[in-house]
Amino acid sequence: MSDPLDTVFAALADPTRRSILTMLLEDDMAVTDVAEPFDMSLAAISKHLMILTRAGLIAQEKRGRVKWCKLQPDAMRSASVWMQGFGQFEPVNLDAFERFLETELGRPTADPSSE
């Protein structure tokens, strides 16, 4: 995946990785603390963390002997901007639109249930 947006969405597609991001909203965490609530090996958690790191969603750094994870919220910006593009239109209320047409045209519109 060469497109950064594809990489971010692929990382967000997994519920474990989304849970990890939610945990990191609170504060930086050691890798072992990230792994604690999950019923999987430390190696499996490390793979999830690597995917999040490659997507730019988290950063990992060593502090002494402990590896820490930190949320990188700016990495979600491009995904957020892309998704907001779909929110620019209000949902259409078809019943209200039908009433509007009746008022404007001065005649009832066809009743789909009578067809």
Coordinates of N, CA, C and O in Angstrom, one line a residue:
M1 N 0.8 -1.2 0.0 CA 0.0 0.0 0.0 C 0.9 1.2 0.0 O 1.6 1.5 1.0
S2 N 0.8 2.0 -1.1 CA 1.7 3.1 -1.2 C 1.0 4.4 -0.8 O 1.6 5.4 -0.4
D3 N -0.4 4.4 -0.9 CA -1.1 5.6 -0.5 C -1.3 5.6 1.0 O -1.7 4.7 1.7
P4 N -0.8 6.7 1.7 CA -0.9 6.8 3.1 C -2.3 6.7 3.7 O -2.5 6.1 4.7
L5 N -3.3 7.1 2.9 CA -4.7 7.0 3.3 C -5.1 5.5 3.4 O -5.8 5.1 4.3
D6 N -4.7 4.7 2.4 CA -4.9 3.3 2.4 C -4.3 2.6 3.6 O -4.9 1.8 4.2
T7 N -3.1 3.0 3.9 CA -2.4 2.5 5.1 C -3.1 2.8 6.4 O -3.3 1.9 7.2
V8 N -3.6 4.0 6.5 CA -4.4 4.4 7.7 C -5.6 3.6 7.8 O -5.9 3.0 8.9
F9 N -6.4 3.5 6.8 CA -7.7 2.8 6.8 C -7.5 1.3 7.0 O -8.2 0.6 7.7
A10 N -6.4 0.7 6.5 CA -6.1 -0.7 6.7 C -5.8 -0.9 8.2 O -6.2 -1.9 8.8
A11 N -5.0 0.0 8.8 CA -4.7 -0.1 10.2 C -6.0 0.0 11.0 O -6.1 -0.7 12.0
L12 N -6.9 0.9 10.7 CA -8.1 1.1 11.4 C -9.1 0.0 11.2 O -10.1 -0.1 12.0
A13 N -8.9 -0.9 10.3 CA -9.9 -1.9 10.0 C -10.0 -3.0 11.0 O -11.0 -3.7 11.1
D14 N -8.9 -3.1 11.8 CA -8.9 -4.2 12.8 C -9.4 -3.7 14.2 O -8.9 -2.6 14.7
P15 N -10.3 -4.4 14.8 CA -10.9 -4.0 16.1 C -9.8 -3.9 17.2 O -9.9 -3.1 18.1
T16 N -8.8 -4.8 17.2 CA -7.8 -4.8 18.2 C -7.0 -3.5 18.1 O -6.7 -2.8 19.1
R17 N -6.7 -3.1 16.9 CA -5.9 -1.9 16.7 C -6.7 -0.6 17.1 O -6.1 0.3 17.7
R18 N -8.0 -0.6 16.8 CA -8.8 0.5 17.2 C -8.9 0.5 18.8 O -8.8 1.6 19.3
S19 N -8.9 -0.6 19.4 CA -8.9 -0.6 20.9 C -7.6 -0.1 21.4 O -7.6 0.7 22.4
I20 N -6.5 -0.4 20.8 CA -5.2 0.1 21.2 C -5.2 1.6 21.1 O -4.8 2.3 22.0
L21 N -5.7 2.1 20.0 CA -5.7 3.6 19.8 C -6.6 4.3 20.9 O -6.2 5.3 21.4
T22 N -7.7 3.6 21.2 CA -8.6 4.2 22.3 C -7.8 4.2 23.6 O -7.9 5.2 24.4
M23 N -7.1 3.2 23.9 CA -6.3 3.1 25.2 C -5.3 4.2 25.2 O -5.1 4.8 26.2
L24 N -4.7 4.5 24.1 CA -3.6 5.5 24.0 C -4.1 6.9 24.0 O -3.4 7.9 24.1
L25 N -5.5 7.1 23.9 CA -6.0 8.4 24.0 C -5.8 9.0 25.4 O -5.7 10.2 25.6
E26 N -5.7 8.1 26.4 CA -5.6 8.5 27.8 C -4.1 9.0 28.1 O -4.0 10.0 28.7
D27 N -3.2 8.2 27.7 CA -1.8 8.5 28.0 C -0.8 7.6 27.2 O -1.3 6.5 26.7
D28 N 0.4 7.9 27.2 CA 1.4 6.9 26.7 C 1.4 5.7 27.5 O 1.1 5.7 28.7
M29 N 1.7 4.5 26.9 CA 1.7 3.3 27.6 C 2.9 2.4 27.2 O 3.3 2.4 26.0
A30 N 3.4 1.6 28.1 CA 4.4 0.7 27.8 C 3.7 -0.5 27.0 O 2.5 -0.8 27.2
V31 N 4.5 -1.1 26.1 CA 4.0 -2.2 25.3 C 3.3 -3.3 26.1 O 2.3 -3.8 25.8
T32 N 4.0 -3.6 27.3 CA 3.4 -4.7 28.1 C 2.1 -4.3 28.7 O 1.2 -5.1 28.9
D33 N 1.9 -3.0 29.0 CA 0.6 -2.5 29.5 C -0.5 -2.5 28.4 O -1.6 -2.8 28.6
V34 N -0.1 -2.2 27.1 CA -1.0 -2.3 26.0 C -1.5 -3.7 25.8 O -2.6 -3.9 25.6
A35 N -0.6 -4.6 26.0 CA -0.9 -6.1 25.8 C -1.8 -6.7 26.8 O -2.5 -7.6 26.6
E36 N -1.7 -6.1 28.0 CA -2.4 -6.7 29.2 C -3.9 -7.1 29.0 O -4.3 -8.2 29.3
P37 N -4.7 -6.2 28.5 CA -6.1 -6.5 28.4 C -6.5 -7.5 27.3 O -7.6 -8.0 27.2
F38 N -5.6 -7.8 26.4 CA -5.9 -8.7 25.3 C -5.5 -10.1 25.5 O -4.5 -10.4 26.2
D39 N -6.3 -11.0 25.0 CA -6.0 -12.5 25.1 C -5.2 -12.9 23.9 O -5.7 -13.7 23.1
M40 N -4.0 -12.4 23.8 CA -3.1 -12.8 22.7 C -1.6 -12.6 23.2 O -1.4 -11.9 24.2
S41 N -0.7 -13.2 22.5 CA 0.7 -13.1 22.8 C 1.2 -11.7 22.7 O 0.7 -10.9 21.9
L42 N 2.3 -11.5 23.3 CA 3.0 -10.2 23.2 C 3.5 -10.0 21.7 O 3.5 -8.9 21.2
A43 N 3.9 -11.1 21.1 CA 4.3 -11.0 19.7 C 3.2 -10.6 18.8 O 3.4 -9.8 17.9
A44 N 1.9 -11.1 19.1 CA 0.8 -10.7 18.3 C 0.5 -9.2 18.5 O 0.2 -8.4 17.5
I45 N 0.6 -8.7 19.7 CA 0.4 -7.3 20.0 C 1.4 -6.5 19.3 O 1.1 -5.4 18.7
S46 N 2.7 -6.9 19.3 CA 3.8 -6.2 18.7 C 3.5 -6.1 17.2 O 3.8 -5.0 16.6
K47 N 2.9 -7.1 16.5 CA 2.6 -7.0 15.1 C 1.5 -5.9 14.9 O 1.6 -5.1 14.0
H48 N 0.5 -5.8 15.8 CA -0.5 -4.8 15.7 C 0.1 -3.4 15.9 O -0.2 -2.5 15.1
L49 N 1.0 -3.3 16.8 CA 1.7 -2.0 17.1 C 2.6 -1.6 15.9 O 2.6 -0.4 15.6
M50 N 3.2 -2.6 15.2 CA 4.0 -2.2 14.1 C 3.1 -1.7 12.9 O 3.5 -0.7 12.3
I51 N 2.0 -2.3 12.8 CA 1.0 -1.8 11.7 C 0.6 -0.4 12.0 O 0.6 0.5 11.1
L52 N 0.3 -0.1 13.3 CA -0.1 1.2 13.7 C 1.0 2.2 13.5 O 0.8 3.4 13.1
T53 N 2.2 1.8 13.8 CA 3.4 2.6 13.7 C 3.7 3.0 12.2 O 3.9 4.1 11.8
R54 N 3.6 1.9 11.3 CA 3.8 2.2 9.9 C 2.8 3.1 9.3 O 3.0 3.8 8.4
A55 N 1.5 3.1 9.9 CA 0.5 4.0 9.4 C 0.7 5.4 10.0 O -0.1 6.3 9.6
G56 N 1.6 5.5 10.9 CA 1.8 6.8 11.5 C 0.9 7.2 12.6 O 0.8 8.3 13.1
L57 N 0.0 6.2 13.0 CA -1.0 6.5 14.0 C -0.4 6.5 15.4 O -1.0 7.1 16.3
I58 N 0.7 5.8 15.6 CA 1.4 5.8 16.9 C 2.9 5.9 16.7 O 3.4 5.7 15.6
A59 N 3.6 6.3 17.7 CA 5.1 6.3 17.7 C 5.5 5.4 18.8 O 4.8 5.3 19.9
Q60 N 6.6 4.7 18.6 CA 7.2 3.9 19.7 C 8.6 4.4 20.0 O 9.3 4.8 19.1
E61 N 8.9 4.4 21.3 CA 10.3 4.9 21.7 C 10.7 4.1 22.9 O 9.9 3.7 23.7
K62 N 12.0 3.9 23.0 CA 12.6 3.2 24.1 C 12.9 4.2 25.2 O 13.6 5.2 24.9
R63 N 12.5 3.9 26.4 CA 12.8 4.7 27.6 C 13.5 3.7 28.5 O 12.7 3.0 29.2
G64 N 14.8 3.7 28.6 CA 15.5 2.7 29.4 C 15.3 1.4 28.8 O 15.6 1.2 27.6
R65 N 14.8 0.4 29.5 CA 14.6 -0.9 29.0 C 13.1 -1.2 28.5 O 12.8 -2.2 28.0
V66 N 12.3 -0.1 28.6 CA 10.9 -0.3 28.3 C 10.5 0.4 27.0 O 10.9 1.6 26.8
K67 N 9.8 -0.2 26.1 CA 9.3 0.4 24.9 C 7.9 1.0 25.1 O 7.0 0.3 25.6
W68 N 7.8 2.3 24.8 CA 6.5 3.0 25.0 C 5.8 3.3 23.7 O 6.5 3.5 22.7
C69 N 4.5 3.4 23.8 CA 3.7 3.8 22.6 C 3.0 5.1 22.9 O 2.5 5.3 24.0
K70 N 3.0 5.9 21.9 CA 2.3 7.3 22.0 C 1.5 7.5 20.8 O 1.9 7.2 19.7
L71 N 0.3 8.0 21.0 CA -0.7 8.3 20.0 C -0.1 9.5 19.1 O 0.4 10.4 19.7
Q72 N -0.3 9.4 17.8 CA 0.1 10.5 16.9 C -1.2 10.9 16.2 O -1.5 10.5 15.1
P73 N -2.0 11.8 16.9 CA -3.3 12.2 16.4 C -3.3 12.9 15.0 O -4.3 12.8 14.3
D74 N -2.2 13.5 14.7 CA -2.2 14.2 13.4 C -2.3 13.2 12.2 O -2.7 13.6 11.1
A75 N -1.9 12.0 12.4 CA -1.9 11.0 11.3 C -3.4 10.7 10.9 O -3.6 10.3 9.8
M76 N -4.3 11.0 11.7 CA -5.7 10.7 11.4 C -6.3 11.9 10.6 O -7.4 11.8 10.0
R77 N -5.6 13.0 10.5 CA -6.2 14.2 9.8 C -6.6 13.9 8.4 O -7.7 14.3 8.0
S78 N -5.7 13.3 7.6 CA -6.1 13.0 6.2 C -7.3 12.1 6.1 O -8.2 12.4 5.2
A79 N -7.4 11.1 6.9 CA -8.6 10.2 6.9 C -9.8 11.0 7.3 O -10.9 10.9 6.7
S80 N -9.7 11.9 8.3 CA -10.8 12.7 8.8 C -11.3 13.6 7.7 O -12.5 13.8 7.5
V81 N -10.4 14.3 7.1 CA -10.7 15.2 6.0 C -11.4 14.5 4.9 O -12.4 15.0 4.3
W82 N -10.9 13.3 4.5 CA -11.5 12.5 3.5 C -13.0 12.2 3.8 O -13.9 12.3 3.0
M83 N -13.2 11.7 5.1 CA -14.5 11.3 5.5 C -15.5 12.5 5.6 O -16.7 12.3 5.3
Q84 N -15.0 13.6 6.0 CA -15.8 14.8 6.1 C -16.4 15.2 4.8 O -17.5 15.8 4.7
G85 N -15.7 14.9 3.7 CA -16.2 15.2 2.4 C -17.6 14.5 2.1 O -18.3 15.0 1.3
F86 N -17.9 13.5 2.8 CA -19.1 12.8 2.6 C -20.2 13.3 3.5 O -21.4 13.0 3.3
G87 N -19.9 14.2 4.4 CA -20.9 14.8 5.3 C -21.4 16.1 4.9 O -22.1 16.8 5.6
Q88 N -21.1 16.5 3.6 CA -21.4 17.9 3.2 C -22.9 18.0 2.8 O -23.4 19.1 2.6
F89 N -23.6 16.9 2.6 CA -25.0 16.9 2.1 C -25.9 16.5 3.2 O -25.6 15.5 3.9
E90 N -27.0 17.1 3.4 CA -28.0 16.7 4.4 C -28.7 15.5 3.8 O -29.0 15.4 2.6
P91 N -29.1 14.6 4.7 CA -29.9 13.4 4.2 C -31.2 13.9 3.7 O -31.8 14.9 4.2
V92 N -31.7 13.3 2.6 CA -32.9 13.7 2.0 C -34.1 13.0 2.7 O -34.1 11.8 2.9
N93 N -35.1 13.8 3.1 CA -36.3 13.3 3.7 C -37.3 13.2 2.6 O -37.8 14.2 2.1
L94 N -37.5 11.9 2.1 CA -38.4 11.7 0.9 C -39.8 12.1 1.1 O -40.5 12.7 0.2
D95 N -40.3 11.9 2.3 CA -41.7 12.3 2.6 C -41.9 13.8 2.5 O -42.8 14.4 1.9
A96 N -40.9 14.6 3.1 CA -41.0 16.0 3.0 C -40.8 16.5 1.6 O -41.5 17.5 1.2
F97 N -40.0 15.8 0.8 CA -39.8 16.2 -0.6 C -41.0 16.0 -1.4 O -41.4 16.8 -2.2
E98 N -41.7 14.9 -1.1 CA -43.0 14.6 -1.8 C -44.1 15.7 -1.4 O -44.8 16.2 -2.3
R99 N -44.1 16.1 -0.1 CA -45.1 17.2 0.3 C -44.7 18.5 -0.4 O -45.6 19.2 -0.9
F100 N -43.4 18.8 -0.5 CA -43.0 20.0 -1.2 C -43.4 20.0 -2.7 O -43.9 20.9 -3.2
L101 N -43.3 18.8 -3.4 CA -43.7 18.7 -4.7 C -45.2 18.9 -4.9 O -45.7 19.6 -5.8
E102 N -46.0 18.3 -4.0 CA -47.4 18.5 -4.0 C -47.8 19.9 -3.9 O -48.7 20.4 -4.6
T103 N -47.1 20.6 -3.0 CA -47.4 22.1 -2.8 C -47.0 22.9 -4.0 O -47.8 23.7 -4.5
E104 N -45.8 22.6 -4.5 CA -45.3 23.4 -5.7 C -46.0 23.1 -7.0 O -46.3 24.0 -7.8
L105 N -46.4 21.8 -7.2 CA -47.0 21.5 -8.4 C -48.5 21.6 -8.3 O -49.2 21.5 -9.4
G106 N -49.1 21.6 -7.1 CA -50.5 21.8 -7.0 C -51.3 20.5 -7.2 O -52.5 20.5 -7.4
R107 N -50.6 19.4 -7.3 CA -51.3 18.1 -7.5 C -50.6 17.0 -6.7 O -49.4 17.1 -6.5
P108 N -51.3 16.0 -6.3 CA -50.7 14.9 -5.5 C -49.7 14.1 -6.4 O -49.9 14.0 -7.6
T109 N -48.6 13.7 -5.8 CA -47.7 12.9 -6.6 C -48.2 11.4 -6.6 O -49.0 11.1 -5.8
A110 N -47.6 10.6 -7.4 CA -48.0 9.2 -7.5 C -47.8 8.5 -6.2 O -46.7 8.7 -5.6
D111 N -48.7 7.7 -5.8 CA -48.5 6.9 -4.6 C -47.9 5.5 -5.0 O -48.5 4.7 -5.7
P112 N -46.6 5.3 -4.5 CA -45.9 4.1 -5.0 C -46.6 2.8 -4.5 O -46.5 1.8 -5.1
S113 N -47.4 2.9 -3.4 CA -48.1 1.6 -2.9 C -49.3 1.3 -3.8 O -49.8 0.1 -3.7
S114 N -49.7 2.2 -4.6 CA -50.9 1.8 -5.5 C -50.5 1.2 -6.8 O -51.3 0.9 -7.6
E115 N -49.2 1.1 -7.1 CA -48.7 0.6 -8.3 C -48.7 -0.9 -8.3 O -48.5 -1.6 -7.4

